[in-house]
XYZ file of C-alpha atoms in Angstrom:
440
model
C 110.709 108.816 81.070
C 108.449 107.475 78.376
C 109.008 104.096 76.820
C 108.647 103.963 73.057
C 108.458 100.771 71.023
C 112.180 100.800 70.291
C 113.072 100.985 73.974
C 110.558 98.256 74.749
C 112.061 95.972 72.147
C 115.536 96.601 73.503
C 114.514 96.029 77.122
C 112.599 92.894 76.210
C 115.827 91.215 75.083
C 116.746 88.759 77.802
C 120.340 88.569 78.959
C 122.422 85.394 78.434
C 122.070 82.740 81.105
C 125.263 83.829 82.819
C 125.037 84.240 86.623
C 127.427 87.193 86.728
C 125.644 89.009 83.900
C 122.262 88.254 85.443
C 123.414 89.696 88.762
C 124.657 92.883 87.064
C 121.290 93.271 85.346
C 119.418 92.762 88.628
C 121.530 95.453 90.287
C 120.923 97.854 87.404
C 117.154 97.326 87.534
C 116.932 97.508 91.334
C 118.963 100.674 92.060
C 116.196 103.187 91.248
C 113.722 101.050 93.188
C 115.925 101.226 96.275
C 115.995 105.023 96.015
C 112.243 105.020 95.481
C 111.782 102.836 98.595
C 113.721 105.318 100.719
C 111.728 108.323 99.504
C 108.323 106.608 99.508
C 108.793 105.531 103.132
C 110.014 108.888 104.456
C 106.662 109.341 106.163
C 107.542 111.536 109.121
C 103.923 111.751 110.295
C 103.546 107.966 110.634
C 104.583 107.819 114.284
C 102.668 110.898 115.438
C 99.608 111.068 113.198
C 97.329 109.796 115.984
C 98.569 112.614 118.222
C 97.870 115.071 115.426
C 94.319 113.784 115.043
C 93.837 114.143 118.804
C 95.259 117.660 118.464
C 92.536 118.273 115.883
C 89.962 117.392 118.543
C 88.962 113.932 117.290
C 88.011 111.199 119.721
C 89.547 107.731 119.786
C 86.416 106.296 118.163
C 86.577 108.856 115.362
C 90.244 108.066 114.761
C 89.501 104.327 114.630
C 86.745 104.968 112.082
C 89.145 107.009 109.929
C 91.639 104.121 109.934
C 88.922 101.628 109.063
C 87.680 103.905 106.275
C 91.232 104.153 104.923
C 91.576 100.390 104.500
C 88.021 99.703 103.325
C 88.215 102.361 100.613
C 91.649 101.073 99.641
C 90.173 97.599 99.266
C 87.249 98.782 97.139
C 89.543 100.907 94.972
C 91.697 97.911 94.051
C 89.322 96.997 91.213
C 89.531 100.277 89.211
C 93.179 100.888 90.056
C 94.071 97.415 88.795
C 92.539 98.456 85.475
C 94.795 101.525 85.435
C 97.871 99.394 86.162
C 97.085 96.961 83.338
C 95.899 99.420 80.682
C 97.562 102.770 81.387
C 100.710 101.412 82.997
C 102.058 100.255 86.321
C 104.472 103.129 86.700
C 101.699 105.616 85.895
C 99.444 103.994 88.502
C 102.127 104.346 91.188
C 102.830 107.972 90.291
C 99.118 108.821 90.442
C 98.824 107.103 93.812
C 101.824 108.802 95.414
C 100.717 112.212 94.129
C 97.238 111.638 95.567
C 98.600 110.545 98.953
C 100.923 113.562 99.020
C 98.012 115.876 98.255
C 95.983 114.318 101.094
C 98.838 114.872 103.559
C 98.971 118.518 102.546
C 95.203 118.717 102.954
C 95.408 117.391 106.501
C 97.404 120.435 107.628
C 95.467 122.980 105.568
C 91.890 121.834 106.169
C 89.944 121.276 109.379
C 86.800 119.511 110.509
C 85.967 115.820 110.694
C 84.041 115.821 107.407
C 87.104 117.108 105.568
C 89.262 114.395 107.113
C 86.773 111.720 106.105
C 87.159 112.837 102.490
C 90.951 113.075 102.788
C 91.296 109.596 104.298
C 89.021 108.150 101.617
C 91.147 109.749 98.876
C 94.292 108.546 100.609
C 92.875 105.021 100.532
C 92.464 105.342 96.755
C 96.071 106.489 96.515
C 97.214 103.489 98.541
C 95.319 101.187 96.174
C 97.066 102.765 93.175
C 100.474 102.047 94.687
C 99.878 98.605 96.176
C 100.545 95.688 93.867
C 101.752 97.921 91.052
C 105.135 98.365 92.753
C 105.784 94.631 92.984
C 104.418 93.916 89.504
C 106.602 96.635 87.957
C 109.761 95.442 89.719
C 109.243 91.754 88.931
C 108.391 92.270 85.274
C 111.342 94.601 84.714
C 113.597 91.890 86.138
C 111.883 89.278 84.015
C 112.152 91.410 80.895
C 115.934 91.340 81.345
C 116.125 87.667 82.328
C 117.018 88.359 85.979
C 113.830 87.269 87.752
C 115.752 84.616 89.705
C 117.130 87.470 91.825
C 113.672 88.770 92.727
C 113.566 87.442 96.301
C 116.943 88.995 97.103
C 116.028 92.299 95.425
C 112.600 92.456 97.067
C 114.127 91.641 100.451
C 116.544 94.555 100.182
C 113.750 96.764 98.843
C 111.644 95.938 101.907
C 114.609 96.522 104.212
C 115.342 99.944 102.740
C 111.680 100.886 103.109
C 111.160 99.645 106.663
C 114.466 101.047 107.931
C 113.691 104.423 106.403
C 110.239 104.305 107.972
C 111.752 103.672 111.413
C 114.165 106.585 111.036
C 111.398 108.845 109.712
C 109.220 107.979 112.710
C 112.053 108.893 115.063
C 112.708 112.158 113.217
C 109.009 113.028 112.982
C 108.822 113.746 116.699
C 111.644 116.272 116.376
C 110.058 117.928 113.351
C 106.814 118.227 115.285
C 108.598 120.429 117.808
C 108.895 122.969 114.968
C 105.368 122.590 113.585
C 102.829 120.028 112.454
C 102.952 121.610 109.002
C 106.633 120.725 108.644
C 105.976 117.072 109.505
C 103.263 116.627 106.898
C 104.756 118.816 104.172
C 108.113 117.019 104.430
C 106.317 113.688 103.973
C 104.394 114.992 100.962
C 107.592 116.280 99.335
C 109.266 112.904 99.835
C 106.375 111.151 98.060
C 106.540 113.559 95.130
C 110.290 112.967 94.837
C 109.651 109.211 94.876
C 107.227 109.620 91.969
C 109.842 111.702 90.121
C 112.413 108.898 90.513
C 110.062 106.443 88.821
C 109.250 108.862 86.004
C 112.883 109.602 85.212
C 114.678 106.314 85.923
C 112.201 103.436 85.507
C 110.582 102.351 82.209
C 106.854 101.720 81.971
C 105.193 98.295 81.926
C 101.621 97.929 80.688
C 99.413 94.878 80.687
C 100.135 94.056 77.039
C 103.875 94.542 77.643
C 103.636 92.035 80.481
C 101.671 89.587 78.322
C 104.569 89.562 75.851
C 106.836 88.234 78.609
C 104.878 85.004 78.999
C 106.577 81.920 77.646
C 104.774 79.553 75.239
C 102.357 77.325 77.110
C 101.684 79.814 79.901
C 98.236 81.158 80.651
C 96.492 77.909 79.900
C 98.298 77.407 76.607
C 96.180 79.958 74.811
C 96.136 79.808 71.047
C 97.701 82.403 68.863
C 101.227 82.190 70.258
C 104.036 82.048 67.787
C 105.966 78.793 67.729
C 108.969 80.440 66.143
C 110.276 82.132 69.265
C 109.981 82.298 73.038
C 107.772 85.371 73.091
C 104.735 86.060 70.968
C 103.398 89.523 70.378
C 100.567 90.653 72.629
C 98.302 91.112 69.659
C 98.793 87.543 68.436
C 98.678 86.104 71.903
C 95.210 87.499 72.392
C 95.836 87.594 76.124
C 92.735 88.360 78.181
C 93.468 90.947 80.838
C 91.642 92.008 83.952
C 90.338 90.407 87.096
C 87.702 88.254 85.410
C 90.446 86.458 83.471
C 92.484 86.060 86.639
C 89.609 84.565 88.621
C 88.897 82.054 85.830
C 92.465 80.753 86.027
C 92.962 80.639 89.797
C 93.110 77.238 91.472
C 91.782 76.580 95.000
C 95.431 76.233 96.066
C 96.324 79.781 95.041
C 93.008 81.203 96.279
C 93.601 79.706 99.729
C 97.123 81.174 99.835
C 95.679 84.610 99.009
C 93.248 84.377 101.936
C 95.914 83.010 104.293
C 98.334 85.808 103.379
C 95.582 88.381 103.890
C 94.717 86.962 107.323
C 98.394 87.088 108.284
C 98.499 90.792 107.427
C 95.119 91.351 109.100
C 96.651 89.893 112.248
C 99.955 91.748 112.234
C 98.779 95.274 111.329
C 96.174 95.799 114.107
C 98.382 93.826 116.532
C 101.218 96.286 115.954
C 98.990 99.291 116.700
C 97.177 97.875 119.748
C 100.388 96.560 121.327
C 101.131 100.173 122.272
C 98.039 100.302 124.474
C 98.686 96.801 125.820
C 102.228 97.621 126.963
C 101.016 100.806 128.600
C 98.277 98.813 130.354
C 100.919 96.367 131.612
C 102.941 99.161 133.214
C 105.498 100.098 130.543
C 106.336 103.822 130.444
C 105.358 105.753 127.328
C 108.983 106.510 126.445
C 109.859 102.816 126.595
C 106.798 101.922 124.533
C 108.076 104.198 121.759
C 111.467 102.467 121.934
C 109.802 99.067 121.578
C 107.804 100.287 118.568
C 110.924 101.700 116.905
C 112.722 98.410 117.535
C 109.786 96.597 115.955
C 110.073 98.677 112.788
C 113.828 98.040 112.605
C 113.391 94.293 113.057
C 110.683 94.316 110.416
C 113.072 96.199 108.152
C 116.021 93.851 108.427
C 114.089 90.559 108.700
C 113.373 90.362 104.920
C 117.132 90.010 104.325
C 116.708 86.463 105.629
C 113.928 85.682 103.154
C 116.173 84.298 100.415
C 117.871 81.871 102.824
C 114.563 80.939 104.461
C 113.014 80.273 101.048
C 115.859 77.943 100.044
C 115.990 76.043 103.346
C 112.333 75.925 104.386
C 110.163 76.986 101.477
C 106.655 78.375 101.623
C 105.259 75.030 102.844
C 107.024 75.415 106.208
C 107.337 79.194 106.499
C 103.598 79.862 106.358
C 102.512 77.523 109.207
C 105.530 78.441 111.348
C 104.764 82.164 111.003
C 101.112 81.648 111.863
C 102.086 79.612 114.917
C 104.391 82.435 116.026
C 101.508 84.908 115.747
C 99.142 82.615 117.666
C 101.717 82.226 120.447
C 102.579 85.946 120.577
C 98.937 86.973 120.887
C 98.172 84.219 123.369
C 101.081 85.045 125.699
C 99.828 88.620 126.156
C 96.996 87.290 128.326
C 99.560 86.469 131.038
C 99.998 90.202 131.676
C 103.815 89.982 131.855
C 105.230 93.062 130.187
C 108.674 91.555 129.512
C 107.074 88.529 127.863
C 104.743 90.701 125.784
C 107.724 92.714 124.547
C 109.718 89.581 123.733
C 107.022 87.806 121.737
C 106.095 91.059 120.005
C 109.653 91.627 118.745
C 109.773 88.026 117.543
C 106.378 88.260 115.870
C 107.132 91.404 113.857
C 110.078 89.725 112.129
C 108.549 86.408 111.081
C 105.688 87.762 108.902
C 108.057 90.085 107.042
C 110.227 87.134 106.044
C 107.265 85.018 105.002
C 105.576 87.869 103.117
C 108.529 88.157 100.712
C 108.545 84.406 100.035
C 104.760 84.296 99.521
C 105.033 87.329 97.247
C 107.575 85.436 95.136
C 105.190 82.469 94.923
C 102.482 84.761 93.575
C 104.844 86.216 90.970
C 106.298 82.883 89.849
C 102.982 81.052 89.798
C 101.050 83.533 87.670
C 101.710 84.588 84.042
C 102.810 88.186 83.579
C 99.580 89.135 81.837
C 97.662 88.494 85.043
C 100.205 89.783 87.551
C 98.983 93.336 88.189
C 95.363 92.190 88.419
C 96.202 89.323 90.764
C 98.241 91.571 93.050
C 95.425 94.105 93.174
C 92.995 91.306 94.095
C 95.379 90.201 96.834
C 95.657 93.750 98.172
C 91.869 94.110 97.986
C 91.448 91.066 100.223
C 94.238 92.198 102.549
C 92.913 95.737 102.936
C 89.367 94.514 103.499
C 90.450 92.072 106.207
C 92.792 94.599 107.843
C 89.936 97.090 108.072
C 87.700 94.432 109.600
C 90.546 93.392 111.882
C 90.778 96.896 113.348
C 87.075 96.818 114.177
C 87.179 93.300 115.649
C 90.312 93.826 117.737
C 89.085 97.219 118.918
C 85.843 95.610 120.059
C 87.747 92.802 121.804
C 90.029 95.275 123.598
C 87.019 97.286 124.775
C 85.204 94.163 125.989
C 88.061 92.105 127.471
C 90.859 94.624 128.024
C 94.093 95.104 126.059
C 95.840 91.899 127.180
C 92.940 89.446 126.927
C 91.593 91.181 123.817
C 94.824 90.420 121.950
C 94.723 86.852 123.237
C 91.240 86.292 121.815
C 92.436 87.758 118.511
C 94.788 84.752 118.219
C 91.784 82.963 116.716
C 92.444 84.868 113.466
C 95.916 83.403 112.736
C 94.613 80.053 114.014
C 91.896 80.226 111.355
C 94.535 81.118 108.759
C 96.561 78.080 109.816
C 93.572 75.818 109.156
C 92.901 77.443 105.786
C 96.541 77.070 104.740
C 96.252 73.299 104.268
C 95.191 73.466 100.565
C 97.949 75.988 99.793
C 100.653 73.758 101.295
C 99.797 70.742 99.162
C 101.449 69.981 95.845
C 99.633 71.089 92.736
C 99.249 73.964 90.316
C 98.813 77.631 91.184
C 97.015 78.577 87.963
C 94.826 76.381 85.748
C 96.791 74.947 82.873
C 100.167 75.816 84.451
C 102.986 73.562 85.518
C 103.098 72.080 89.008
C 104.409 74.470 91.682
C-alpha cells in the first residue's frame, strides 16, 4: 500500500489527548504488526538448521564460521541499509530484507557446497540488517504519528511475545516437518517470510526519514533553525533536518553511547550463551530429548517475559533493570562452573527472561530519547554494534569452551556481562540522551 501526500497528512494528525481514544489508536496501529510478528517468526528451520548443515557434510568449525559470518556481515550492512530505511522507506527496507532472507532459505535447499553457503549466509546477513531497527522505527513512528506513543512499551512487549511464542512453536513443528523433507522445512519458512512482507505492503503505511523528521516537536534535534513557530510540526523542508549516521553521531551524548554498548554486550552475552548451553547440558549428563525441552521452555519464557516490561519500567526503570539483568547473567554463567545440571537449567531459565524484559525498556529509552529524524539511523547503529559483538562473542565463547570445557568456558564468559555492568555507570546517571535535548 503506497502512501501519498494526502494519506500522510491525514495520518500525521495526532489524536486528542484522551486515554480511551489513544488506546484505540494504538490497537489499530499494532494489529498488522502482531500478524507480521507471527509470520516473520515462523522459522521452522531455526531449531534444526545445525542438523541440516551437518547433513550437508559441514564440520562444527565450518558451521561456527557461517554463524560468525552471518552476524559480521549483518553488522557491516547496517550502514547502507540504514540509508535505505531513511531515504527509501522503513517499510520498503523491511520488505527487501525479508524477501532476501526468504530467497537465501530457498537457496540452502537448492544449492550445495560450502562456497555456496558462504554466499547465502552473507546475503542472509544483509537481509537481517535490512529488517533490524527498521521494524522498531516503523512501529514507534506510526504510533507517534497518531499520538499514541505512550503505549509503545505495551505494544512492543506484546509484539515480542507474539514473535517469540511463534518461534518456539515453529521450532517444535520444524522437527515434524523434517520427517517429511528438509525442503518442506525451509520452503515453509520462506513462504512465511514472504507473507509477512505482504502484510506490511498491504496494511502498514510507509515512513521515510523526512516523514519522521516532521514528527519532531519544536526544540528537538538541538533546536535547529527553520522550524515554524506557528504549529507543533514544521515541514521537513523547512526544518532542514540532517539525516544519516553522521548527524546521529554528532548529537549522541556519552550517556546514550554507553547505553548502546551496554545493550550490545547484553545481547552478545545472551545469544551465544543460549546456543552453547545445549552442549553444556549434554556435557553435564542431560539427555538430548530433555535438552530440547529446556531450549523450548527457554524460548517460551523469552516470549512471555516482555509482557512484564511495562510494569518493570514503571516500578524499576532502566536505572535498576540494566544492572539487575547484568548481575543475573553474571550469576547464571558463573554457576555453570559447578557442574550441577539442575542448577544450570534453573539459572538458564531465569537468565533468558530477564534480558527480554530489559531489552524492551532499553528500546523505549532509545526511541524516547532520540528525535524521529535520527531514529532509523540510531537503531541501525545499535544493531551494527550488537551484531558485531555477537559475532565476536561466538568466537570468544567457542574458544573458551574448547580450552576450558563447556561448563568452565561459560563461567569465564561471565566477564563479558561484568564488563557491561562497569560500562553501564554513565548510562545510569541523570543527564541528556542527545545533545540539546531535555533531561532524560
